[in-house]
Each structure stands twice: as C-alpha cells, then as structure tokens.
Short mmCIF file of C-alpha atoms in Angstrom, two decimals:
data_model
loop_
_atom_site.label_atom_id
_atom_site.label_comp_id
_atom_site.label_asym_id
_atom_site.label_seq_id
_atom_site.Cartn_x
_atom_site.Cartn_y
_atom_site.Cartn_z
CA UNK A 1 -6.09 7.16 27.27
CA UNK A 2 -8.85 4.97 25.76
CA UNK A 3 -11.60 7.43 26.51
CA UNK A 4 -9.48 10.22 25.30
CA UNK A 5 -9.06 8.15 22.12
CA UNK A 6 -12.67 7.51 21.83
CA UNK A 7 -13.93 11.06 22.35
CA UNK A 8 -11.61 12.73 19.46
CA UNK A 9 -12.66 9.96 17.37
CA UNK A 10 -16.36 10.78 18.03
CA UNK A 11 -15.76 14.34 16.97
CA UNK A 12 -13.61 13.32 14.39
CA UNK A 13 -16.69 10.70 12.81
CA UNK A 14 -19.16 13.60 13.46
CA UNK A 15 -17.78 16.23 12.06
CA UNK A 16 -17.43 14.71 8.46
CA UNK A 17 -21.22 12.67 8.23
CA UNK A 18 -22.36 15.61 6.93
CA UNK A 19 -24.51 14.33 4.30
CA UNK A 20 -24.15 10.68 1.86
CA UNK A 21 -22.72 11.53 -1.50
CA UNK A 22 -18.68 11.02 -1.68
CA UNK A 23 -16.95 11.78 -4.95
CA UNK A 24 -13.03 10.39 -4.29
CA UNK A 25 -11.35 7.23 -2.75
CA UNK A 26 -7.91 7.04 -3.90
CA UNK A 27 -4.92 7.94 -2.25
CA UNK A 28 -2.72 8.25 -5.66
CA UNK A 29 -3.28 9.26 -8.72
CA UNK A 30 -6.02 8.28 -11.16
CA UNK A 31 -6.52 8.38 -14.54
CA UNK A 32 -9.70 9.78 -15.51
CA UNK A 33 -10.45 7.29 -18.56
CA UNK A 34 -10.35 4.39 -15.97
CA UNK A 35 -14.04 5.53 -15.43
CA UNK A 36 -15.00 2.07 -13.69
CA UNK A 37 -12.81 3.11 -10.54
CA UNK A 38 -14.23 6.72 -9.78
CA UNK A 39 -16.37 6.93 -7.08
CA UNK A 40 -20.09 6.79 -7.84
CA UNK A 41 -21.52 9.61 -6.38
CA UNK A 42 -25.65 8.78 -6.85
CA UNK A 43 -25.19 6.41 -4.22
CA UNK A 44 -26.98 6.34 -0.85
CA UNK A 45 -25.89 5.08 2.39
CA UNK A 46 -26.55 3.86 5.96
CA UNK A 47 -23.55 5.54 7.12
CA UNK A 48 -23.53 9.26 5.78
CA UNK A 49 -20.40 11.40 4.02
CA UNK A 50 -18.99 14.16 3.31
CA UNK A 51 -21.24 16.17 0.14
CA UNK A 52 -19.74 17.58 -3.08
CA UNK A 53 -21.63 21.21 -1.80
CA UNK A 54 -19.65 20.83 1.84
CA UNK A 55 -16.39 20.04 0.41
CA UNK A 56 -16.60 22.55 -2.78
CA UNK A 57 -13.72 24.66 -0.93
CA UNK A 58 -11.13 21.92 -1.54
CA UNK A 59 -11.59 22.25 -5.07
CA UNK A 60 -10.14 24.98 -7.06
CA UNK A 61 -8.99 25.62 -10.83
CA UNK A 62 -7.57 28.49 -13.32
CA UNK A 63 -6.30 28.72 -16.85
CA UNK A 64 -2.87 27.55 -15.46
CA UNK A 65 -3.68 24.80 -13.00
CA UNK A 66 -6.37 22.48 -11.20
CA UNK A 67 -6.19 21.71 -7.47
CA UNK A 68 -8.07 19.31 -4.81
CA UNK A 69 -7.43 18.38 -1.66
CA UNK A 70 -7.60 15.02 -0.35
CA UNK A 71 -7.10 13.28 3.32
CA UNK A 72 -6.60 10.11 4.66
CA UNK A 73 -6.86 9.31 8.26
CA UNK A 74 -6.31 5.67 9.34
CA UNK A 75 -6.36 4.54 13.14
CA UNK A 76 -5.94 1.43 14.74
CA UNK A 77 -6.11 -0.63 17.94
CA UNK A 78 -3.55 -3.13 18.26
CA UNK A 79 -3.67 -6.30 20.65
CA UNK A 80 -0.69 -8.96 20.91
CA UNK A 81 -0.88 -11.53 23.27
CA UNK A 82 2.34 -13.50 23.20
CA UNK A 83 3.51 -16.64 24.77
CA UNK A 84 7.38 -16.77 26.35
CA UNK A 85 9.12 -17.83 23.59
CA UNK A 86 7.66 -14.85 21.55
CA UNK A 87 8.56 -12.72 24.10
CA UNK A 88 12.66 -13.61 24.42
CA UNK A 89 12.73 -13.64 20.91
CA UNK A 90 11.25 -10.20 20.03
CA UNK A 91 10.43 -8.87 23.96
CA UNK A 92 7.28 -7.61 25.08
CA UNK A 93 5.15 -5.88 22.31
CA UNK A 94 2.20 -4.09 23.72
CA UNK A 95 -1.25 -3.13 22.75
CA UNK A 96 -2.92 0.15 22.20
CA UNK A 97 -4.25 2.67 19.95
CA UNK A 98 -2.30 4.04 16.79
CA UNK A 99 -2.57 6.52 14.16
CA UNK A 100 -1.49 4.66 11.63
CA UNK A 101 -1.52 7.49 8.95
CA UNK A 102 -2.80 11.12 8.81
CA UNK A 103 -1.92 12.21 5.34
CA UNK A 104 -3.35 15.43 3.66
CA UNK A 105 -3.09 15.50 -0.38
CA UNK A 106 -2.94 18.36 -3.13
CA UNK A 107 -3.29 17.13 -6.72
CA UNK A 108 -4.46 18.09 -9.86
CA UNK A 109 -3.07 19.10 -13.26
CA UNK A 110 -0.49 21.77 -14.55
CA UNK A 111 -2.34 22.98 -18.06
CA UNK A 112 0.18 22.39 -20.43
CA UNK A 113 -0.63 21.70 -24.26
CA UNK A 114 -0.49 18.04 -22.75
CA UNK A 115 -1.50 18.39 -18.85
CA UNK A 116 1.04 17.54 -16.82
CA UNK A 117 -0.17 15.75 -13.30
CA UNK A 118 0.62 15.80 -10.03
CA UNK A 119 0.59 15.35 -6.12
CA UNK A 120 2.30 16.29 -3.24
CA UNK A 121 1.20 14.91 -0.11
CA UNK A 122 2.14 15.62 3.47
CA UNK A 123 1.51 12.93 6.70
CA UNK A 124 1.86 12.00 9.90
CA UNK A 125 4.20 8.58 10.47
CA UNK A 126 2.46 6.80 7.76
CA UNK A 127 3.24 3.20 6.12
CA UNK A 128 7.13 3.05 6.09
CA UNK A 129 8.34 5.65 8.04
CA UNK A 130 11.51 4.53 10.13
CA UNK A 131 12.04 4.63 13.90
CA UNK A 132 14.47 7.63 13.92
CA UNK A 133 12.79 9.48 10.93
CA UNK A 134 10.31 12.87 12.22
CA UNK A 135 7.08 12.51 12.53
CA UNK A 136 5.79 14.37 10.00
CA UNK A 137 7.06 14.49 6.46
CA UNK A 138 6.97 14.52 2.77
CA UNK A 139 5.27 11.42 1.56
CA UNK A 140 5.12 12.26 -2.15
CA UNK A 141 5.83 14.84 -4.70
CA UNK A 142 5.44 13.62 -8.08
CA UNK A 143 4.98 14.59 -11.46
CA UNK A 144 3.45 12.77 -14.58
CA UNK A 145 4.54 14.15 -17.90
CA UNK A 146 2.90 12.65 -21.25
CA UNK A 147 5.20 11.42 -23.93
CA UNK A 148 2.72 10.12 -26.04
CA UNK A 149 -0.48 8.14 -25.95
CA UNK A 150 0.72 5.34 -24.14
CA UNK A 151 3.56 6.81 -22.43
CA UNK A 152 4.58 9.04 -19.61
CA UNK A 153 7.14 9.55 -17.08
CA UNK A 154 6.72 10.46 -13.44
CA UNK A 155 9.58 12.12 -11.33
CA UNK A 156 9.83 12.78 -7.75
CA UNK A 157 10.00 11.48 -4.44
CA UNK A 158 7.97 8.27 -5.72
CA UNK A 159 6.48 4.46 -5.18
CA UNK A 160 9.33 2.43 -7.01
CA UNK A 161 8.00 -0.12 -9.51
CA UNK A 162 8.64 -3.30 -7.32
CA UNK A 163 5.86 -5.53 -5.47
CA UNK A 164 1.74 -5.71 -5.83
CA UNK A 165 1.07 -4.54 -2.47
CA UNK A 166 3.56 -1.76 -2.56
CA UNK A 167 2.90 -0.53 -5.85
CA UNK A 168 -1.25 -0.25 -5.05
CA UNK A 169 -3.24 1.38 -2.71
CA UNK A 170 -2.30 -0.20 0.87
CA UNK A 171 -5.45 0.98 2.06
CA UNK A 172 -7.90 -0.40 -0.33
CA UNK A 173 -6.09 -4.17 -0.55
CA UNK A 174 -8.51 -6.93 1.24
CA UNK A 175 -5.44 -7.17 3.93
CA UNK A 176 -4.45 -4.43 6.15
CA UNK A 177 -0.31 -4.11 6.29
CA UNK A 178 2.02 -5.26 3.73
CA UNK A 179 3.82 -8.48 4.37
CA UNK A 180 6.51 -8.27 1.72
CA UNK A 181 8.56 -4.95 3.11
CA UNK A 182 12.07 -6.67 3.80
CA UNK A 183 12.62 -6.64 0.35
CA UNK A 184 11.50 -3.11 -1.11
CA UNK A 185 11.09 0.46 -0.23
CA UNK A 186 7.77 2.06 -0.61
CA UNK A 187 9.51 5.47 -2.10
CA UNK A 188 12.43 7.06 -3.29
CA UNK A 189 13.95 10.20 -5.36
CA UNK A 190 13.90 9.32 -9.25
CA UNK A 191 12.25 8.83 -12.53
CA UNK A 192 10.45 6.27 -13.92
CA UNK A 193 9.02 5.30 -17.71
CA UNK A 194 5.65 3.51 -18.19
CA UNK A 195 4.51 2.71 -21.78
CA UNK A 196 0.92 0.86 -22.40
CA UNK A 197 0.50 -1.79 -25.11
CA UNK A 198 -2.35 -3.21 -26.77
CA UNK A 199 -5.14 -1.06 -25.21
CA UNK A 200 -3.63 -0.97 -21.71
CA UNK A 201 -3.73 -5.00 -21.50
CA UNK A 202 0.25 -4.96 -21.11
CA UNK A 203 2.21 -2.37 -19.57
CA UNK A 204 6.30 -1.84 -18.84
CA UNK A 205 7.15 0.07 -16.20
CA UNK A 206 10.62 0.63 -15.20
CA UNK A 207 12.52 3.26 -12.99
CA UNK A 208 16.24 4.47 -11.79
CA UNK A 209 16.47 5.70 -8.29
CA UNK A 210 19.38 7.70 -6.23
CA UNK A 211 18.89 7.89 -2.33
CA UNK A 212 21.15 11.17 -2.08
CA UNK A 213 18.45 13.64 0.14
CA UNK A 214 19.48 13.50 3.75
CA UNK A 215 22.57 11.98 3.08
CA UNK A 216 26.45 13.16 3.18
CA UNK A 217 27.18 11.94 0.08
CA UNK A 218 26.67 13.96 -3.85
CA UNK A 219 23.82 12.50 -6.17
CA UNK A 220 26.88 10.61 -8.36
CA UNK A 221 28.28 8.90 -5.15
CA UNK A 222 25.11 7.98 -3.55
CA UNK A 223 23.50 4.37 -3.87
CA UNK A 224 21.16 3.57 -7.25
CA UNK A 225 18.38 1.39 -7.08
CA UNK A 226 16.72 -0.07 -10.54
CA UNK A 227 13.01 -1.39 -10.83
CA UNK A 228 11.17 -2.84 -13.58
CA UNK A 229 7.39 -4.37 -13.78
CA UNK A 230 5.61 -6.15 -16.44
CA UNK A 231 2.04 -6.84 -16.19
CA UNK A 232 -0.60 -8.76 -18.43
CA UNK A 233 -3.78 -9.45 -18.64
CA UNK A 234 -4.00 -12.68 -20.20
CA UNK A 235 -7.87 -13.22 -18.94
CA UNK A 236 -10.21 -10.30 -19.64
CA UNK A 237 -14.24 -10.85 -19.85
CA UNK A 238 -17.75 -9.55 -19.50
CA UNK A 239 -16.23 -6.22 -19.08
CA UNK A 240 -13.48 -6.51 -16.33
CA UNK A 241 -15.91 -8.59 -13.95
CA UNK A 242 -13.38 -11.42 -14.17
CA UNK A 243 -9.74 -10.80 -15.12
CA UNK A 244 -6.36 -12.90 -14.77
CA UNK A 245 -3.68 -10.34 -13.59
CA UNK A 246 0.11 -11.27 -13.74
CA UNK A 247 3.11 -9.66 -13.30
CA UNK A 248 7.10 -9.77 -12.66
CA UNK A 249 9.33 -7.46 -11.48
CA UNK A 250 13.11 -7.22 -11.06
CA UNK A 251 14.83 -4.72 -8.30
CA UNK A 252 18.67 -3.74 -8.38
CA UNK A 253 19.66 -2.09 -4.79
CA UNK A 254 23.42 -0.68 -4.57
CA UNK A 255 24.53 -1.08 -0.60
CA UNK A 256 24.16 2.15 1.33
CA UNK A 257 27.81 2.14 2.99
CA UNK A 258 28.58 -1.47 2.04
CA UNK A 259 25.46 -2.25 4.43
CA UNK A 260 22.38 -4.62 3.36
CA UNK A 261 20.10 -4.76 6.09
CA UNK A 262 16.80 -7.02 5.62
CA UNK A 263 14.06 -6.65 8.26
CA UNK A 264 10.29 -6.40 8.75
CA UNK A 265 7.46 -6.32 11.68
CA UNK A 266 4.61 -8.75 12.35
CA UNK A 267 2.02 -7.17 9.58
CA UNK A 268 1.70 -4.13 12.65
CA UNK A 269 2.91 -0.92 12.62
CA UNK A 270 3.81 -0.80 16.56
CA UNK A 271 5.47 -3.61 16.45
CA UNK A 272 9.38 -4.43 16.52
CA UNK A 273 11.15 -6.47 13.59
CA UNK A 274 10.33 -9.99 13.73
CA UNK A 275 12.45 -11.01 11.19
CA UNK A 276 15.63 -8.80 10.77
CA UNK A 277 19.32 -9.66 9.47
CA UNK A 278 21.07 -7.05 11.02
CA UNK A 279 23.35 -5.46 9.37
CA UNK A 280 25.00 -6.90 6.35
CA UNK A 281 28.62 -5.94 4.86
CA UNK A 282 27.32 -6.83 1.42
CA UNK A 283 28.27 -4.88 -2.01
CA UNK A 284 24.67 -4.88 -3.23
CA UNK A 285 21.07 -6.92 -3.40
CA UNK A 286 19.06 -8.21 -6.32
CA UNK A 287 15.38 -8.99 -5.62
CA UNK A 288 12.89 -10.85 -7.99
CA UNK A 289 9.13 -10.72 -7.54
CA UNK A 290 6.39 -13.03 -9.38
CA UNK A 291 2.42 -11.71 -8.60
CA UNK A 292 -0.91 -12.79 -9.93
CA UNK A 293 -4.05 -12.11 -9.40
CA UNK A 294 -7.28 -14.00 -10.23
CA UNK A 295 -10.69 -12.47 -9.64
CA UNK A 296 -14.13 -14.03 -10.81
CA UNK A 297 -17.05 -11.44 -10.22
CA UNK A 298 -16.90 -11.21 -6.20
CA UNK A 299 -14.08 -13.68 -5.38
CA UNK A 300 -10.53 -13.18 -6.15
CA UNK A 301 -7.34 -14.77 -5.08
CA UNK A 302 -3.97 -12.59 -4.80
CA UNK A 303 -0.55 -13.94 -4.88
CA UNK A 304 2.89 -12.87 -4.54
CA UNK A 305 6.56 -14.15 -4.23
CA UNK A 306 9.60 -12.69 -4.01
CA UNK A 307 13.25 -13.85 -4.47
CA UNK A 308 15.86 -11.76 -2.75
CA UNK A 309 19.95 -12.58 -3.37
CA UNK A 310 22.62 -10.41 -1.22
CA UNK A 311 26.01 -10.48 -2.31
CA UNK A 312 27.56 -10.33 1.07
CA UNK A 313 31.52 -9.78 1.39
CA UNK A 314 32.07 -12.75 4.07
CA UNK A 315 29.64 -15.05 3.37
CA UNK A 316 28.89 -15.23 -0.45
CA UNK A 317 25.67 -15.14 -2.13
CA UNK A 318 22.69 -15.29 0.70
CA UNK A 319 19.40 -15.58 -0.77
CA UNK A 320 15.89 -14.66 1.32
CA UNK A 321 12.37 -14.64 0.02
CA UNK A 322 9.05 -14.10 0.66
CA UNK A 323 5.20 -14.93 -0.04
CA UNK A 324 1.59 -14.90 0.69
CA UNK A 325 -1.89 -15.83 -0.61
CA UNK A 326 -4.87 -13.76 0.01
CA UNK A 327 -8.38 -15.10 -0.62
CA UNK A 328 -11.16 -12.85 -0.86
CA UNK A 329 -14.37 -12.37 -1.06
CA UNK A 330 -17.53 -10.02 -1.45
CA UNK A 331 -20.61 -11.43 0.68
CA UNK A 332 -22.51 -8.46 -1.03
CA UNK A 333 -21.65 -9.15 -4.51
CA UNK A 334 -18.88 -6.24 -5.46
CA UNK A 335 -15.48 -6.70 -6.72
CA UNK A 336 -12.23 -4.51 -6.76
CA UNK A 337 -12.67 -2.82 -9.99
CA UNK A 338 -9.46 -3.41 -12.16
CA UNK A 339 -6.89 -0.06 -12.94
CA UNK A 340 -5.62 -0.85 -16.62
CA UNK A 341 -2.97 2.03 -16.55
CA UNK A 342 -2.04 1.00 -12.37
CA UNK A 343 -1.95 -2.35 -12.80
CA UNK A 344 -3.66 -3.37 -10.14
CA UNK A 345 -7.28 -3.50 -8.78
CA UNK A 346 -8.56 -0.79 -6.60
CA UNK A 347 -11.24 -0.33 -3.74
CA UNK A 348 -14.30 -2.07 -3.23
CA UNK A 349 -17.06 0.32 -4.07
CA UNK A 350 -20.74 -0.46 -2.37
CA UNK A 351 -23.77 -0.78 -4.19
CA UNK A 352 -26.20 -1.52 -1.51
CA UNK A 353 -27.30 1.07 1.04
CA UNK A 354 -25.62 -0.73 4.06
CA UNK A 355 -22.38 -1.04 2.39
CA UNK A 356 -20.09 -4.02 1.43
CA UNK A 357 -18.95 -6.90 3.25
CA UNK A 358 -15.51 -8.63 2.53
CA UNK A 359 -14.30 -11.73 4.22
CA UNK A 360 -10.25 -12.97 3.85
CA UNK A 361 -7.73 -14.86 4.66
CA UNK A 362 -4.26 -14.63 3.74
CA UNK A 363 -0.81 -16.87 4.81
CA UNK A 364 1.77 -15.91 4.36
CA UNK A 365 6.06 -16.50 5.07
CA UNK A 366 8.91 -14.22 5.42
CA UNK A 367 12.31 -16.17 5.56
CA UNK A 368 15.09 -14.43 6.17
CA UNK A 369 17.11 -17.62 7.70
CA UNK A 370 19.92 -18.48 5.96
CA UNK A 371 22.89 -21.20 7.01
CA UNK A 372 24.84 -17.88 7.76
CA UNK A 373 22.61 -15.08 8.54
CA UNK A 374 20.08 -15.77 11.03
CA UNK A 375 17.19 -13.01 10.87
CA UNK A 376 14.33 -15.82 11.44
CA UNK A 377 11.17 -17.08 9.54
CA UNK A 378 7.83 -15.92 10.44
CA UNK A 379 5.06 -17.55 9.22
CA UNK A 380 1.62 -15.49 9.64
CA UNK A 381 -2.15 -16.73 9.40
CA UNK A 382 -4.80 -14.13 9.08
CA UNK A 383 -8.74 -13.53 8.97
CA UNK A 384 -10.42 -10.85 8.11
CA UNK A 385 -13.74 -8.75 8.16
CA UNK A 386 -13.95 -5.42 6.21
CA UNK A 387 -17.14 -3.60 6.12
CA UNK A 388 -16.94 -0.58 3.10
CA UNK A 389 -19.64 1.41 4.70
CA UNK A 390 -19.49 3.66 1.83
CA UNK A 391 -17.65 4.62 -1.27
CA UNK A 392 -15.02 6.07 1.40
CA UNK A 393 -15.78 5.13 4.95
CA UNK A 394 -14.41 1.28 5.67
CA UNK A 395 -14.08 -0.77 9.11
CA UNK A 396 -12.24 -3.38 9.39
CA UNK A 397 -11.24 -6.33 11.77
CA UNK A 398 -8.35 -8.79 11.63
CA UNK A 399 -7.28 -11.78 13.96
CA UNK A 400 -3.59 -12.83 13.04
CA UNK A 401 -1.43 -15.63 14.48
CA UNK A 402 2.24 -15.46 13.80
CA UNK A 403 4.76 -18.69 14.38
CA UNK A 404 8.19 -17.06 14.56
CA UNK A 405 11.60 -19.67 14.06
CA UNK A 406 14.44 -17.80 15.71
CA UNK A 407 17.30 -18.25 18.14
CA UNK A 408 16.35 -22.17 17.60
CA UNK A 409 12.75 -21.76 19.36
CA UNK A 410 8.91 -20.76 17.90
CA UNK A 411 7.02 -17.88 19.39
CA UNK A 412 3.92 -17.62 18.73
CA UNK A 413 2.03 -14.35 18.98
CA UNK A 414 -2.01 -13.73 18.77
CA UNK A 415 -2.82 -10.56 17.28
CA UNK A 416 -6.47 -8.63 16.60
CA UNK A 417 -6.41 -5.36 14.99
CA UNK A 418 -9.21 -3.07 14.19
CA UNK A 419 -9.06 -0.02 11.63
CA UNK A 420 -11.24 2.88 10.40
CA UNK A 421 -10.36 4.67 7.90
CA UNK A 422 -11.66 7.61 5.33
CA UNK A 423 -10.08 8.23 1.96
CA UNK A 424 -11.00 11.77 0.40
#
C-alpha cells in the first residue's frame, strides 16, 4: 500500500514540474484589485511548476464569459499512537495515507454590464464531508453579483459567514485542520450580503441559509440558519506589513428534526469524533464567535473563540465553546498578505529561490462537557513546520498531542501528520 502510494505520487509530482513560473494559489475567489495576494509569477524556484505556456488550455474567454480551471490535490499520512485510556474512550484510530482533498475548479466571470463572478467546484471527500455522504460531490457553486461599489451578494451552495478558519482558505492557514467545526458548517444553500466601508477597512457580511437539498422536507419547512461577520482593521501600516485584524460573528441554527448534535475529530480527517454530544432533542442553537489577528512583518498571532448555547427540551439552556491560539512565524522573512474584501490573510508567497519556511504552534480546547451532556473536552497542543516551496507547491509537518476528558478518564493521543499539497 505504501509503495503503491509512493509511486502515484511520484508520477503525480513529475508530471506537473514542468517548468518554475505559477500564476494562481487560491482555492476561492479573488478579487483582482487585492493585487498584493496574486501570485507573482517572475519568481524562480528550487522546486519547479507548472508554466503559464503548459497550462494555457485551462484558460479560455469570449464576449459572454471567462473561464479557468483550477485543482487542488492535498494528501496526507496520518500516525496516532494512543495510550489505553485513549483507546476505550474513542477505540483504536489507525494510521495511514489519505487523500485529504482532490478538488477540480471552474471560475471566471459572466460579462454583464457589471461582471458577475463565479465558481463551481467538484472534489473528492474534501474538508467536511460526512461519513455517509458519496465520495464525490458538489463543493461549491456560487455566484457574486455587484450591487454597487462596495456591495455584492453571492448565492449558492456557499461558505456561511461564521468562524476565521472556516471562512478562509483551510489550506493556506499556518495550521493544517480546523479546530473549531462543532460549532459551524463549512457550506450551505443561500444568499448572503457583504458591503465594504471606509476603503475596505470594515466590512458586514451577513447571510440566510435553508438546508432543504437532499432532504424530505419543502424549502419553507426546512431548517434556517443566520450568519453575520464584522471585521476591522483597527491597525493598518507601512502598507499592510503589519495589521490588527478583528472580528465577531453571530450564527442562528434552527434544529434539523428537533435534533442538535455537536461533534468534532482530533484536528484529522481519519479520525473518529473525539468530542461529540450525541444527539440532542433541542429546538435550536445560537453560536457566538470573537477572532483577531495580529501580524507584525513575519510574525503573527491568530486567535479565535467561540460561544455556543443549545436550547435543549429536557435539560434547558447547555452552553459549549471553543478556542485556540496559533503563533506563527516566517524564518525567511514573508508574511500572509492581508485580503481587504475576504477578511482574512491569505498564503504565504516565497521570495527566495528555496522557498519559505514557517514554524507554529497552536493550543487549542474544544469543550463540549456540560453538567448534563457529556460529549468531553479535548485539549490539543501542536507544532508545526511548513515549507512553501513555491508560490503553489507547500510541505508540511505537524506533531500534535491531544489530552481528551471523557467517561471520567484522560486519553492521551500522539499524532504526526505530513501534507503536500498544490493549489492551481
């Protein structure tokens, strides 16, 4: 299996060093005037890419409509070594290889009098796909439609507004899986405003949801879910190269057949739940998140809590949260350039021929323990190595170390996970 592994990744790496000029990184959409995000393609590197003259084919345009192609494969290997008290708590978890993602994107514009954008994208398992859910699947298929100058709406199967690490791009944050996912749900079928205030310093987002596609109930019957974000930049200097980020969102979640059910893994997608409260009879959940995030030149500090209350029918108000720190930082000297009309900072992009170096660390809580409802608390310690290679390739290493209070004993389980990845 691990020499099977090895060899298609071999052909896989080969076939796309074709030359070293890259010219995309994202896996969303990006707005063009946010010119200190786009890929840089005069760069030269130690690792070689994919060329603008070898990838011409998935680029195309008319009078009515632009199109491109993107990709983004991610694999892992996955190690867990637990002790017993992990193990009767969550049973055996193994290791091995994983395709964390294989996702193929279309995007471009529709040419309206105002272009419309959008991007439909297509992937194998990916981030937040459930157990029982296919394989492959519809990630996204959005739309952005300008109101104004500093407005638009986007419709579609989309990211709601809720949560830093949900809202960015998972694969370009300094840590590798999202901590936070008991309390949100990376995408659903809706609509959502944003409006940008004094010169894209402050922005309101805010969206209305219905999760009525797959299930037996009409769109009016179905459960609504309501997000808002705020962000501000209340620190802005020498151009973006240090910034003060801060933001708080709100999230409204109607029960899906008078069932709340909180749960998440150990920061691993083959993992089971660590933390889960099983099934809830609840009438609905109200979740409150608080994120900043500080970043002078090459070091930066991220930050997020969230607040989650569950009116259950037997047991009152519950309440659950979450949090975790991550510290990082640039041994080469680059920073995450900042995304005025995202919100958040994206990818690391290399200036040096042998690419980037990133070191972090990140702790980080779910509690989901209650005097009621007993879905555990996992507390998780990570450290972490990222080489960006280039302006799309990026490595990466992590050693994690969870402590997991449940069923009145802590497991503790000692995790390493590698990951390469290549955004088009």
């Amino acid at each position: 299996m691990i020499k099977s592994f090895i060899l298609k990744t071999s052909i896989f790496l080969f076939f796309f060093f074709f030359s070293n000029k890259i010219f995309s990184q994202h896996t969303d959409l990006v707005d063009d005037s946010q010119t200190q995000i786009l890929a840089d393609t005069t760069k030269n590197y130690l690792i070689p890419d994919a060329t603008h003259k070898g990838m011409r084919w998935t680029k195309s345009h008319n009078k009515w409509f632009t199109t491109k192609l993107g990709f983004a494969p991610i694999l892992d290997y996955n190690l867990n070594i637990q002790d017993e008290d992990s193990k009767n708590q969550v049973g055996s978890q193994e290791s091995r290889f994983d395709i964390r993602s294989a996702r193929v994107m279309l995007s471009g514009k529709i040419n309206f009098k105002n272009p419309w954008k959008y991007l439909i994208s297509v992937e194998y398992k990916g981030f937040d796909r459930a157990e029982d859910d296919p394989n492959f699947g519809i990630t996204d298929l959005k739309f952005v439609i300008p109101l104004s100058e500093n407005s638009d709406i986007t419709v579609g199967k989309i990211k709601e507004t809720f949560v830093y690490e949900m809202v960015g791009d998972a694969a370009n944050l300094p840590h590798f899986e999202r901590l936070l996912s008991p309390f949100f749900n990376s995408r659903n079928i809706g609509i959502i405003y944003h409006h940008f205030f004094m010169n894209n310093r402050l922005t309101a987002a805010a969206g209305v949801f219905k999760d009525f596609i797959g299930d037996d109930k009409s769109f009016s019957s179905s459960n609504t879910t309501f997000t808002a974000r705020i962000t501000g930049l209340p620190k802005w200097q020498n151009e973006g190269k240090e910034f003060m980020h801060m933001g708080v969102g709100v999230r409204y979640v109607d029960s899906k057949n008078d069932i709340v059910r909180l749960k998440g893994k150990n920061e691993s997608n083959i993992t089971t739940s660590y933390v889960d409260t099983g099934d809830m009879d609840a009438s609905h959940q109200l979740n409150l998140s608080m994120e900043q995030l500080w970043s002078l030149d090459n070091f930066s500090v991220l930050m997020e809590y969230v607040h989650n209350w569950t009116a259950t029918k037997d047991f009152g108000m519950e309440q659950f949260s979450g949090y975790y720190v991550t510290g990082s930082y640039v041994l080469s000297g680059e920073q995450r350039p900042y995304d005025q009309k995202a919100a958040y900072a994206r990818r690391i992009k290399p200036t040096e021929k042998y690419g980037a170096w990133e070191i972090f660390v990140r702790v980080g809580e779910n509690d989901l323990e209650t005097k009621e409802v007993h879905g555990g608390i996992n507390n998780r310690y990570s450290f972490g190595l990222n080489w960006w290679a280039t302006q799309y390739w990026k490595a990466g290493l992590v050693y994690g170390i969870s402590n997991l209070e449940k069923d009145g004993i802590t497991g503790i389980t000692n995790s390493l996970q590698f990951r390469i990845q290549w955004i088009y």
